[in-house]
CSV table of C-alpha atoms in Angstrom, one decimal:
chain,number,residue,atom,x,y,z
A,1,MET,CA,41.3,121.2,50.3
A,2,LYS,CA,38.5,122.6,53.7
A,3,ALA,CA,39.0,123.2,57.2
A,4,ILE,CA,36.4,124.7,59.8
A,5,VAL,CA,37.6,125.9,63.1
A,6,LEU,CA,35.0,125.5,65.9
A,7,LEU,CA,35.5,128.2,68.2
A,8,MET,CA,33.3,128.0,71.6
A,9,ASP,CA,33.8,130.6,74.2
A,10,SER,CA,34.7,130.1,77.7
A,11,VAL,CA,34.5,126.4,77.5
A,12,ASN,CA,35.8,124.6,80.8
A,13,ARG,CA,37.8,121.3,79.4
A,14,HIS,CA,37.0,119.9,83.3
A,15,TYR,CA,33.2,119.9,82.0
A,16,LEU,CA,34.1,118.0,78.9
A,17,SER,CA,33.7,113.7,79.3
A,18,ALA,CA,36.6,113.5,76.6
A,19,TYR,CA,38.5,115.0,79.4
A,20,GLY,CA,37.1,112.9,82.2
A,21,ALA,CA,34.3,114.7,83.3
A,22,LYS,CA,30.9,113.7,84.7
A,23,GLY,CA,27.5,114.1,84.8
A,24,VAL,CA,27.7,117.2,81.8
A,25,GLU,CA,26.0,115.8,78.5
A,26,THR,CA,28.2,116.8,75.5
A,27,PRO,CA,27.5,114.1,73.6
A,28,ASN,CA,28.8,116.0,69.7
A,29,ILE,CA,31.6,117.1,71.3
A,30,ASP,CA,31.9,113.5,72.4
A,31,ARG,CA,31.4,112.9,68.0
A,32,ILE,CA,34.0,115.0,67.8
A,33,ALA,CA,36.6,113.5,70.0
A,34,GLU,CA,36.2,110.2,68.4
A,35,LYS,CA,37.2,111.6,65.1
A,36,SER,CA,40.1,113.3,66.4
A,37,ALA,CA,43.1,113.3,68.2
A,38,ILE,CA,42.5,114.9,71.7
A,39,PHE,CA,44.9,117.2,73.3
A,40,THR,CA,45.7,116.6,76.5
A,41,ASN,CA,48.3,119.4,77.0
A,42,HIS,CA,46.9,122.3,75.2
A,43,TRP,CA,47.4,125.9,76.6
A,44,ALA,CA,45.8,129.4,76.2
A,45,GLY,CA,48.1,132.6,75.2
A,46,SER,CA,46.8,135.9,75.6
A,47,LEU,CA,43.9,136.4,77.7
A,48,PRO,CA,41.1,137.0,77.9
A,49,CYS,CA,38.8,136.8,74.5
A,50,MET,CA,40.1,139.2,72.0
A,51,PRO,CA,43.6,139.2,73.2
A,52,ALA,CA,43.3,135.0,72.5
A,53,ARG,CA,41.8,135.8,69.3
A,54,ARG,CA,44.7,138.1,68.3
A,55,ASP,CA,46.7,135.3,69.1
A,56,MET,CA,45.3,132.6,66.9
A,57,MET,CA,44.4,134.9,64.1
A,58,THR,CA,48.1,135.8,64.1
A,59,GLY,CA,50.2,133.1,65.3
A,60,ARG,CA,52.1,135.2,67.6
A,61,LEU,CA,51.6,135.5,71.2
A,62,GLY,CA,50.7,139.4,72.0
A,63,PHE,CA,50.2,140.0,76.1
A,64,LEU,CA,53.8,140.5,76.2
A,65,GLU,CA,53.3,143.8,74.4
A,66,ARG,CA,49.6,145.2,75.1
A,67,ASN,CA,46.1,144.2,76.4
A,68,TRP,CA,42.6,143.7,74.8
A,69,GLY,CA,42.6,145.3,71.0
A,70,PRO,CA,42.7,145.3,66.8
A,71,ILE,CA,44.5,143.8,64.9
A,72,GLU,CA,47.1,145.9,64.4
A,73,PRO,CA,48.1,147.2,61.1
A,74,PHE,CA,51.4,145.5,61.4
A,75,ASP,CA,50.0,142.3,62.1
A,76,GLN,CA,49.6,139.8,59.1
A,77,SER,CA,46.5,137.9,59.5
A,78,LEU,CA,45.1,134.1,58.7
A,79,PRO,CA,42.5,135.0,56.6
A,80,GLN,CA,44.9,137.7,54.8
A,81,VAL,CA,47.4,135.2,54.4
A,82,LEU,CA,44.7,132.8,52.5
A,83,ARG,CA,42.9,135.3,50.8
A,84,ASP,CA,46.4,136.3,49.4
A,85,HIS,CA,46.8,132.4,47.7
A,86,GLY,CA,43.3,132.1,46.6
A,87,ILE,CA,42.1,130.5,49.5
A,88,PHE,CA,38.1,131.9,50.7
A,89,SER,CA,37.4,132.2,54.2
A,90,HIS,CA,34.3,132.9,55.9
A,91,ILE,CA,33.4,133.5,59.6
A,92,SER,CA,29.5,132.9,61.3
A,93,THR,CA,30.0,134.5,64.6
A,94,ASP,CA,27.7,136.2,67.7
A,95,HIS,CA,31.1,137.1,69.3
A,96,TYR,CA,29.9,140.5,69.4
A,97,HIS,CA,33.4,142.3,70.8
A,98,TYR,CA,34.3,141.8,67.2
A,99,PHE,CA,31.9,145.2,66.3
A,100,ARG,CA,33.0,147.4,69.8
A,101,VAL,CA,35.3,149.6,70.1
A,102,GLY,CA,38.4,147.8,70.4
A,103,GLY,CA,37.5,144.7,68.2
A,104,GLU,CA,38.4,146.4,65.1
A,105,ASN,CA,39.6,144.3,61.6
A,106,TYR,CA,38.8,140.9,62.7
A,107,CYS,CA,35.9,139.9,60.8
A,108,GLN,CA,37.0,142.2,58.1
A,109,GLN,CA,40.0,140.3,57.1
A,110,PHE,CA,37.5,137.6,56.3
A,111,ASN,CA,36.3,137.5,52.4
A,112,THR,CA,32.9,137.5,54.0
A,113,TRP,CA,31.0,137.4,57.4
A,114,ASP,CA,28.0,136.8,59.1
A,115,PHE,CA,27.4,138.2,62.4
A,116,ILE,CA,24.6,137.0,64.8
A,117,ARG,CA,23.0,140.0,67.1
A,118,GLY,CA,21.9,140.3,70.4
A,119,GLN,CA,25.1,138.6,72.7
A,120,GLU,CA,25.7,140.7,76.2
A,121,LEU,CA,25.9,143.9,75.7
A,122,ASP,CA,25.7,144.0,72.0
A,123,SER,CA,23.6,147.5,71.1
A,124,TRP,CA,21.0,145.4,69.2
A,125,VAL,CA,17.5,146.2,70.7
A,126,SER,CA,17.0,149.8,70.9
A,127,LYS,CA,14.6,151.9,73.6
A,128,VAL,CA,15.1,155.1,74.9
A,129,SER,CA,13.7,154.1,78.5
A,130,GLU,CA,15.7,151.7,80.1
A,131,PRO,CA,13.7,148.2,81.6
A,132,GLU,CA,12.7,148.1,85.0
A,133,LYS,CA,15.3,146.1,86.9
A,134,PRO,CA,13.7,142.9,88.5
A,135,GLU,CA,14.8,140.9,91.7
A,136,GLN,CA,18.4,139.9,90.3
A,137,ILE,CA,21.7,138.8,91.9
A,138,GLY,CA,25.0,139.2,90.1
A,139,LYS,CA,25.4,141.5,87.3
A,140,TYR,CA,22.6,143.3,85.6
A,141,LEU,CA,22.9,145.1,82.4
A,142,PRO,CA,19.8,147.1,80.8
A,143,GLN,CA,21.2,146.4,77.1
A,144,TYR,CA,20.9,142.7,77.9
A,145,ALA,CA,17.6,143.0,79.3
A,146,LEU,CA,16.5,144.6,76.5
A,147,ASN,CA,18.1,141.7,74.0
A,148,ARG,CA,16.6,138.8,75.7
A,149,THR,CA,13.4,140.2,74.9
A,150,GLN,CA,13.8,138.7,72.0
A,151,PHE,CA,14.7,134.8,73.1
A,152,HIS,CA,11.6,132.9,73.0
A,153,THR,CA,12.5,129.4,71.8
A,154,GLU,CA,16.0,127.8,72.0
A,155,GLU,CA,16.2,128.7,67.9
A,156,ASP,CA,15.9,132.5,69.1
A,157,TYR,CA,19.3,132.7,70.9
A,158,SER,CA,22.3,133.9,69.2
A,159,SER,CA,24.7,130.8,69.7
A,160,PRO,CA,22.1,128.6,67.8
A,161,LYS,CA,21.4,130.9,64.9
A,162,THR,CA,25.4,131.4,64.4
A,163,ILE,CA,25.4,127.4,64.0
A,164,LYS,CA,22.5,127.9,61.6
A,165,SER,CA,24.5,130.4,60.2
A,166,ALA,CA,27.2,128.0,59.5
A,167,LEU,CA,25.1,125.7,57.9
A,168,ASN,CA,23.5,127.7,55.4
A,169,TRP,CA,27.2,128.7,54.6
A,170,LEU,CA,27.6,125.2,53.9
A,171,ASP,CA,24.9,124.4,51.9
A,172,ASN,CA,25.1,127.0,49.8
A,173,ASN,CA,28.8,126.1,49.4
A,174,LYS,CA,28.7,122.3,49.2
A,175,ASP,CA,30.3,121.9,46.0
A,176,GLU,CA,33.2,124.3,46.8
A,177,ASP,CA,36.7,123.4,47.8
A,178,ASN,CA,40.1,125.7,49.2
A,179,TYR,CA,37.9,127.5,51.7
A,180,LEU,CA,37.8,128.1,55.7
A,181,LEU,CA,34.9,128.2,57.6
A,182,TRP,CA,35.1,129.9,61.3
A,183,VAL,CA,32.1,129.3,63.1
A,184,GLU,CA,32.6,131.0,66.6
A,185,ALA,CA,29.6,130.8,69.3
A,186,PHE,CA,29.9,133.1,71.9
A,187,ASP,CA,28.1,130.3,74.7
A,188,PRO,CA,28.8,129.3,77.4
A,189,HIS,CA,30.5,132.8,77.6
A,190,GLU,CA,28.5,134.2,80.2
A,191,PRO,CA,25.2,135.5,80.8
A,192,PHE,CA,24.0,131.7,81.3
A,193,ASP,CA,20.9,132.5,79.8
A,194,LEU,CA,18.8,130.0,78.1
A,195,PRO,CA,15.2,128.8,78.4
A,196,GLU,CA,14.2,127.6,81.6
A,197,ASN,CA,13.2,123.5,80.4
A,198,GLU,CA,17.1,123.5,79.7
A,199,LEU,CA,17.8,122.8,83.4
A,200,THR,CA,15.6,120.0,83.6
A,201,ASN,CA,18.2,117.8,82.8
A,202,TYR,CA,20.7,118.9,85.9
A,203,GLY,CA,18.1,119.0,88.7
A,204,ASP,CA,17.8,122.4,89.3
A,205,ASP,CA,15.7,123.4,92.5
A,206,TYR,CA,16.7,126.7,92.7
A,207,ASP,CA,13.9,129.2,93.7
A,208,GLY,CA,16.3,132.4,94.9
A,209,PRO,CA,16.3,136.0,92.7
A,210,SER,CA,17.1,135.5,89.4
A,211,TYR,CA,20.7,134.5,88.8
A,212,TYR,CA,22.2,134.1,85.3
A,213,TRP,CA,25.4,136.7,85.3
A,214,PRO,CA,28.1,136.2,87.6
A,215,GLU,CA,30.2,139.0,88.9
A,216,TYR,CA,34.0,139.1,88.3
A,217,GLY,CA,36.1,138.4,91.7
A,218,GLN,CA,35.5,136.3,95.0
A,219,VAL,CA,32.6,134.5,95.4
A,220,ASN,CA,29.9,136.8,96.4
A,221,VAL,CA,26.8,134.5,96.2
A,222,PRO,CA,25.3,132.0,98.9
A,223,ASP,CA,25.9,128.1,98.0
A,224,ASP,CA,22.7,127.4,96.6
A,225,ALA,CA,23.1,130.4,93.9
A,226,LEU,CA,26.3,128.9,93.5
A,227,LYS,CA,25.2,125.3,92.5
A,228,HIS,CA,22.4,127.1,90.2
A,229,ILE,CA,24.9,129.5,88.3
A,230,ARG,CA,27.2,125.6,87.8
A,231,LYS,CA,24.2,124.0,86.8
A,232,ARG,CA,23.0,126.9,84.5
A,233,TYR,CA,26.6,126.9,82.8
A,234,ALA,CA,26.4,122.9,82.4
A,235,ALA,CA,23.0,123.5,80.9
A,236,LEU,CA,24.1,125.9,78.2
A,237,LEU,CA,26.9,124.0,77.2
A,238,THR,CA,24.6,120.9,76.9
A,239,MET,CA,22.3,123.5,75.1
A,240,THR,CA,25.3,124.9,72.6
A,241,ASP,CA,26.8,121.4,72.5
A,242,ARG,CA,23.1,120.7,70.8
A,243,TRP,CA,23.6,122.6,68.0
A,244,VAL,CA,27.5,121.8,67.3
A,245,GLY,CA,25.6,117.8,66.4
A,246,LYS,CA,23.9,119.7,63.7
A,247,LEU,CA,27.2,120.9,61.8
A,248,LEU,CA,28.6,117.5,62.6
A,249,ASP,CA,25.4,116.0,61.1
A,250,ALA,CA,26.3,118.6,57.6
A,251,MET,CA,29.8,116.9,57.7
A,252,ASP,CA,28.4,113.4,58.0
A,253,THR,CA,25.9,113.8,54.7
A,254,ASN,CA,28.3,115.4,52.8
A,255,GLY,CA,31.2,113.2,53.0
A,256,MET,CA,33.4,116.8,54.7
A,257,TRP,CA,35.6,114.1,56.7
A,258,GLU,CA,37.3,113.0,54.1
A,259,ASP,CA,38.9,116.5,52.6
A,260,THR,CA,38.5,118.5,56.1
A,261,MET,CA,40.3,119.3,58.6
A,262,LEU,CA,38.3,120.4,62.0
A,263,ILE,CA,39.8,122.4,64.6
A,264,PHE,CA,37.6,122.3,67.9
A,265,THR,CA,38.9,124.9,71.1
A,266,SER,CA,38.2,127.9,73.5
A,267,ASP,CA,40.2,130.9,73.9
A,268,HIS,CA,39.7,130.2,77.6
A,269,GLY,CA,37.4,128.2,80.5
A,270,TYR,CA,36.2,130.0,83.2
A,271,LEU,CA,36.2,129.9,87.4
A,272,LEU,CA,32.3,128.8,88.7
A,273,GLY,CA,33.6,128.9,92.6
A,274,GLU,CA,36.9,126.9,92.5
A,275,HIS,CA,39.6,128.9,94.6
A,276,ASN,CA,36.6,131.1,95.3
A,277,PHE,CA,36.7,133.0,92.5
A,278,MET,CA,34.3,133.3,89.9
A,279,ALA,CA,34.8,134.1,86.1
A,280,LYS,CA,38.4,135.5,85.0
A,281,ASN,CA,40.7,138.5,84.8
A,282,VAL,CA,40.9,139.3,88.4
A,283,MET,CA,43.0,135.9,90.0
A,284,PRO,CA,45.8,134.3,89.0
A,285,ALA,CA,45.9,132.2,85.8
A,286,TYR,CA,44.3,129.0,87.3
A,287,ASN,CA,44.5,125.6,85.2
A,288,GLU,CA,41.1,126.0,84.7
A,289,ILE,CA,40.8,128.7,82.8
A,290,CYS,CA,43.7,128.2,81.0
A,291,HIS,CA,44.2,124.4,80.1
A,292,ILE,CA,41.5,124.3,77.6
A,293,PRO,CA,40.2,121.5,75.4
A,294,LEU,CA,41.7,121.0,72.1
A,295,MET,CA,40.6,118.3,69.4
A,296,VAL,CA,41.9,118.0,65.8
A,297,HIS,CA,40.7,116.0,63.2
A,298,VAL,CA,42.5,115.6,59.4
A,299,PRO,CA,41.4,113.3,56.6
A,300,GLY,CA,43.7,110.1,56.8
A,301,SER,CA,45.1,110.6,60.3
A,302,ASN,CA,45.1,107.7,62.6
A,303,TRP,CA,45.0,109.5,65.5
A,304,ALA,CA,41.3,109.1,65.9
A,305,GLY,CA,40.0,108.7,69.7
A,306,LYS,CA,43.6,108.8,70.6
A,307,ARG,CA,45.6,111.3,72.8
A,308,ILE,CA,48.6,113.5,72.3
A,309,ASP,CA,50.5,115.0,75.2
A,310,ALA,CA,52.7,117.5,73.7
A,311,LEU,CA,52.5,121.2,74.7
A,312,THR,CA,50.6,123.1,72.2
A,313,GLN,CA,48.6,126.5,72.1
A,314,ASN,CA,46.0,128.5,70.4
A,315,ILE,CA,48.9,130.2,68.5
A,316,ASP,CA,49.5,127.0,66.6
A,317,VAL,CA,46.5,127.2,64.7
A,318,PHE,CA,47.7,130.0,62.4
A,319,PRO,CA,50.6,127.8,61.1
A,320,THR,CA,48.5,124.4,61.7
A,321,ILE,CA,45.9,125.4,58.9
A,322,MET,CA,48.8,127.2,56.7
A,323,GLU,CA,50.4,123.7,56.3
A,324,HIS,CA,47.0,122.1,56.0
A,325,PHE,CA,46.8,124.0,52.9
A,326,GLY,CA,49.9,123.6,51.4
A,327,LEU,CA,51.7,127.1,52.5
A,328,ASP,CA,55.0,127.9,53.1
A,329,GLU,CA,54.8,129.9,56.3
A,330,ASN,CA,59.0,131.0,55.2
A,331,THR,CA,57.6,132.7,52.0
A,332,CYS,CA,53.9,133.6,53.1
A,333,CYS,CA,54.4,135.5,56.3
A,334,ARG,CA,56.4,138.5,56.6
A,335,ASN,CA,55.9,138.3,60.4
A,336,LYS,CA,58.0,135.6,62.4
A,337,LEU,CA,55.2,133.1,63.8
A,338,HIS,CA,55.4,132.0,67.4
A,339,GLY,CA,53.0,129.4,66.6
A,340,LYS,CA,53.9,126.0,65.5
A,341,SER,CA,51.8,123.7,63.3
A,342,TRP,CA,50.2,120.4,64.9
A,343,LEU,CA,50.5,118.6,61.9
A,344,PRO,CA,54.2,116.9,62.3
A,345,LEU,CA,53.0,115.2,65.6
A,346,LEU,CA,49.4,114.3,63.8
A,347,ARG,CA,51.7,112.7,61.0
A,348,GLY,CA,53.8,110.9,64.0
A,349,GLU,CA,57.0,112.8,62.6
A,350,SER,CA,57.5,114.4,65.8
A,351,GLU,CA,56.6,113.8,69.6
A,352,THR,CA,56.8,117.8,70.5
A,353,ILE,CA,56.8,121.0,69.3
A,354,ARG,CA,58.0,123.2,72.1
A,355,ASP,CA,59.1,122.7,76.1
A,356,SER,CA,57.1,125.3,77.2
A,357,ALA,CA,53.8,127.1,77.1
A,358,ILE,CA,53.6,130.7,78.1
A,359,TYR,CA,50.4,132.4,78.7
A,360,GLY,CA,48.6,135.4,80.9
A,361,TYR,CA,47.3,138.5,81.0
A,362,PHE,CA,49.1,142.4,80.0
A,363,GLY,CA,50.7,143.7,82.7
A,364,LYS,CA,50.1,140.8,85.2
A,365,ASN,CA,51.7,137.6,86.2
A,366,VAL,CA,53.7,135.8,83.6
A,367,ASN,CA,52.8,132.4,83.5
A,368,ILE,CA,54.6,129.2,82.2
A,369,THR,CA,54.5,125.4,81.9
A,370,ASP,CA,56.5,123.0,81.1
A,371,GLY,CA,53.6,120.3,81.2
A,372,GLU,CA,55.2,119.1,84.7
A,373,TYR,CA,55.3,121.9,86.8
A,374,THR,CA,53.5,125.4,86.4
A,375,TYR,CA,54.8,128.8,87.6
A,376,PHE,CA,53.3,132.1,88.1
A,377,ARG,CA,55.8,134.8,88.1
A,378,ALA,CA,54.8,138.2,89.7
A,379,SER,CA,55.9,141.6,89.5
A,380,LEU,CA,59.1,142.3,91.1
A,381,LEU,CA,57.8,145.6,92.4
A,382,ALA,CA,54.8,146.5,94.2
A,383,ASP,CA,53.8,149.3,91.6
A,384,ASN,CA,54.4,146.8,88.9
A,385,SER,CA,56.8,149.2,87.2
A,386,PRO,CA,57.9,148.9,84.6
A,387,ILE,CA,55.5,147.8,82.0
A,388,TYR,CA,54.4,150.1,78.8
A,389,LEU,CA,51.6,149.0,76.4
A,390,TYR,CA,52.6,149.4,72.7
A,391,THR,CA,50.0,149.4,69.9
A,392,ALA,CA,49.4,151.6,66.3
A,393,MET,CA,45.6,151.5,67.1
A,394,PRO,CA,45.0,152.8,71.0
A,395,THR,CA,41.7,151.2,71.8
A,396,THR,CA,40.5,148.6,73.9
A,397,ILE,CA,37.6,147.5,75.4
A,398,GLY,CA,35.2,149.8,75.5
A,399,HIS,CA,37.1,152.9,75.1
A,400,TYR,CA,40.1,154.8,73.8
A,401,TYR,CA,43.7,155.3,75.0
A,402,GLY,CA,44.4,159.2,75.0
A,403,THR,CA,42.2,160.7,77.1
A,404,GLU,CA,42.8,162.3,80.2
A,405,GLN,CA,40.7,159.7,82.2
A,406,ILE,CA,42.1,156.7,80.7
A,407,VAL,CA,45.8,157.5,80.2
A,408,ASP,CA,47.4,161.0,80.2
A,409,PRO,CA,48.2,161.8,76.9
A,410,SER,CA,51.4,163.7,77.8
A,411,ARG,CA,52.6,160.2,79.0
A,412,ILE,CA,52.6,158.8,75.6
A,413,GLU,CA,55.4,158.6,73.0
A,414,MET,CA,55.7,157.3,69.3
A,415,GLY,CA,58.4,155.5,67.8
A,416,PRO,CA,59.6,151.8,66.3
A,417,PHE,CA,59.8,150.3,69.9
A,418,LEU,CA,59.1,146.8,69.0
A,419,LYS,CA,61.9,144.5,68.4
A,420,TRP,CA,60.3,142.9,65.3
A,421,THR,CA,58.4,145.1,63.4
A,422,ASN,CA,59.6,149.0,62.1
A,423,PHE,CA,56.5,150.2,62.4
A,424,PRO,CA,55.6,153.0,64.3
A,425,VAL,CA,54.0,152.3,67.5
A,426,TYR,CA,52.4,154.5,70.6
A,427,LYS,CA,54.4,153.2,74.0
A,428,ILE,CA,51.7,153.7,76.8
A,429,ALA,CA,52.8,153.7,80.7
A,430,GLY,CA,50.8,150.5,81.5
A,431,SER,CA,50.7,151.6,85.1
A,432,ASN,CA,47.6,153.4,84.7
A,433,VAL,CA,46.2,151.1,82.0
A,434,GLN,CA,42.5,149.7,82.5
A,435,MET,CA,40.4,146.7,81.3
A,436,LYS,CA,36.9,148.4,81.5
A,437,ASP,CA,34.1,146.4,80.7
A,438,GLN,CA,30.5,146.4,81.7
A,439,THR,CA,29.8,147.6,85.4
A,440,GLN,CA,33.6,146.8,86.1
A,441,SER,CA,37.3,147.7,85.9
A,442,PHE,CA,40.3,145.8,86.5
A,443,HIS,CA,43.5,147.3,86.9
A,444,VAL,CA,46.5,145.5,85.6
A,445,ASN,CA,48.3,145.5,89.3
A,446,SER,CA,45.3,143.2,91.0
A,447,GLU,CA,45.8,142.6,94.4
A,448,PHE,CA,45.4,139.1,93.9
A,449,ILE,CA,48.1,138.3,91.7
A,450,ARG,CA,51.2,139.6,93.5
A,451,GLU,CA,53.6,136.6,94.6
A,452,ASN,CA,55.5,133.9,92.5
A,453,LEU,CA,53.8,130.3,92.8
A,454,LEU,CA,55.2,127.4,91.8
A,455,TYR,CA,53.0,124.1,91.3
A,456,HIS,CA,53.2,120.1,90.4
A,457,ASN,CA,50.9,119.7,87.9
A,458,GLY,CA,50.6,116.2,88.7
A,459,LYS,CA,50.4,116.2,92.2
A,460,ASP,CA,48.3,119.4,92.5
A,461,TYR,CA,46.6,119.7,89.2
A,462,GLY,CA,43.9,122.1,91.7
A,463,GLN,CA,46.6,124.5,92.6
A,464,HIS,CA,45.9,124.4,95.8
A,465,HIS,CA,49.1,124.0,97.5
A,466,PRO,CA,51.8,125.7,96.4
A,467,ILE,CA,55.7,124.4,96.5
A,468,GLN,CA,58.7,125.4,98.1
A,469,ASP,CA,61.5,123.6,95.4
A,470,GLU,CA,64.5,126.3,94.8
A,471,GLU,CA,65.9,123.9,91.9
A,472,ALA,CA,62.2,123.5,90.2
A,473,GLU,CA,62.0,127.0,90.5
A,474,LYS,CA,65.3,127.6,88.8
A,475,ARG,CA,64.7,125.4,85.8
A,476,MET,CA,60.9,127.5,85.5
A,477,ILE,CA,63.0,130.9,85.4
A,478,GLU,CA,65.5,129.7,82.8
A,479,LEU,CA,62.9,128.4,80.9
A,480,LEU,CA,60.6,131.7,81.0
A,481,ARG,CA,63.3,133.4,80.0
A,482,LYS,CA,64.3,131.3,76.9
A,483,ALA,CA,60.2,132.0,76.2
A,484,LEU,CA,60.5,135.9,76.6
A,485,ALA,CA,63.2,135.8,74.4
A,486,ASN,CA,61.7,133.7,71.6
A,487,HIS,CA,58.3,135.5,71.7
A,488,ASP,CA,59.9,138.7,71.4
A,489,SER,CA,59.4,140.1,74.6
A,490,PRO,CA,60.0,144.1,75.3
A,491,ASP,CA,63.1,144.5,77.3
A,492,GLU,CA,61.0,146.3,80.5
A,493,GLN,CA,58.9,142.9,81.0
A,494,TYR,CA,62.3,141.1,82.2
A,495,VAL,CA,62.7,143.7,84.5
A,496,ARG,CA,59.4,144.2,85.5
A,497,LEU,CA,59.5,140.4,86.5
A,498,GLY,CA,63.0,140.4,87.8
A,499,LEU,CA,64.6,138.5,85.0
A,500,GLU,CA,67.9,140.8,84.2
């Protein structure tokens, strides 16, 4: 048995024709859709990038306990379980967060890995003097300005090189069996950087200052720049899709559709002016961010090109791949999995695997959907208390906890505080935890997420008009209490959310 996970970062499902989009060219993702079950009710879990990957690789939801961080020593990862049972795993990736402080222990769990350099703040091109800043709006980061000097043609960009790495691995192992290939392209994550000729098909006539990297938060650029950045995102998605086609060509050539599971998904979406916001992290977890694409090809399945409406989440990747390889989670896993295998849905044995999907960022709103309604539950108190972060490895994106500047060490306790493991962890007061990256810091208690909001997905999918429906809200609250219990939530989350 073989399996390939194709993970593209920040893919908006509303830009994919398989989900009804028009005007954006993704013919190769369409090819995947033709051979796969298309999941219509698939949701993120922990946000953003690395929390989502921890969910996928451990089968457990993490955002109730901590923010961005490494694979913990008490975690059991999918590559680790596969290795223990004689199944080889390899990752080809340009997602440089794996190799920054706060991204430890992910790639190292695979048998082998290949890291493609150059994305975002990857410390790749080395020069003592910073480059001169050009006329530009949006983010400008000198390290990326250096990195992009190495991008001359499409083939030089790191996501195309990542797909080429995966193709080389497949060619070297075309006669092998019993493996997982994890192919991970950072694009279309920002910066939306690509050869300018790629914008031709999107009729881009923008002539303002260079703009390829949005700032997180409320829209702060003119309308022509906003239209331009949307076209850059679409063009980058199209360019990446073209290289996805080369991976699918290899599967065609080697007859892999007959014996290989293929999972295509993303970690989260991305706002491009919707709700007057850009990007993610600081605003409510709107559908554009958290309702994400999923397509799954299973050899012999009769679901090719058909749609599955059951609620699913990224935590389901782990148990699905385990079952594909014939492994029983009850005997192979020391930790309880929160995810559920998709294979019963694909075999027609079940129409549902859960009654709700819960998702969000550490310390912010906890969000839940039952498919019909979506409910954002905010902290009861203005100071967002009580909230604690639990970790055995106190690193997060770009820095360490335990220094005076980030977390007062006198406020850190240690002990077996988690319900699901006896491993001693640090208990860090979450009231002064920040996610700090690049030029911006995001405190967990953002000004934009301080109210409970209820939406009807069918009548207001764009989430423009929150509703007042006491009966529906009461039912969503009970679903949320149940979900918190099922996901081993720390007790203070119930207090913080007013759910005692």
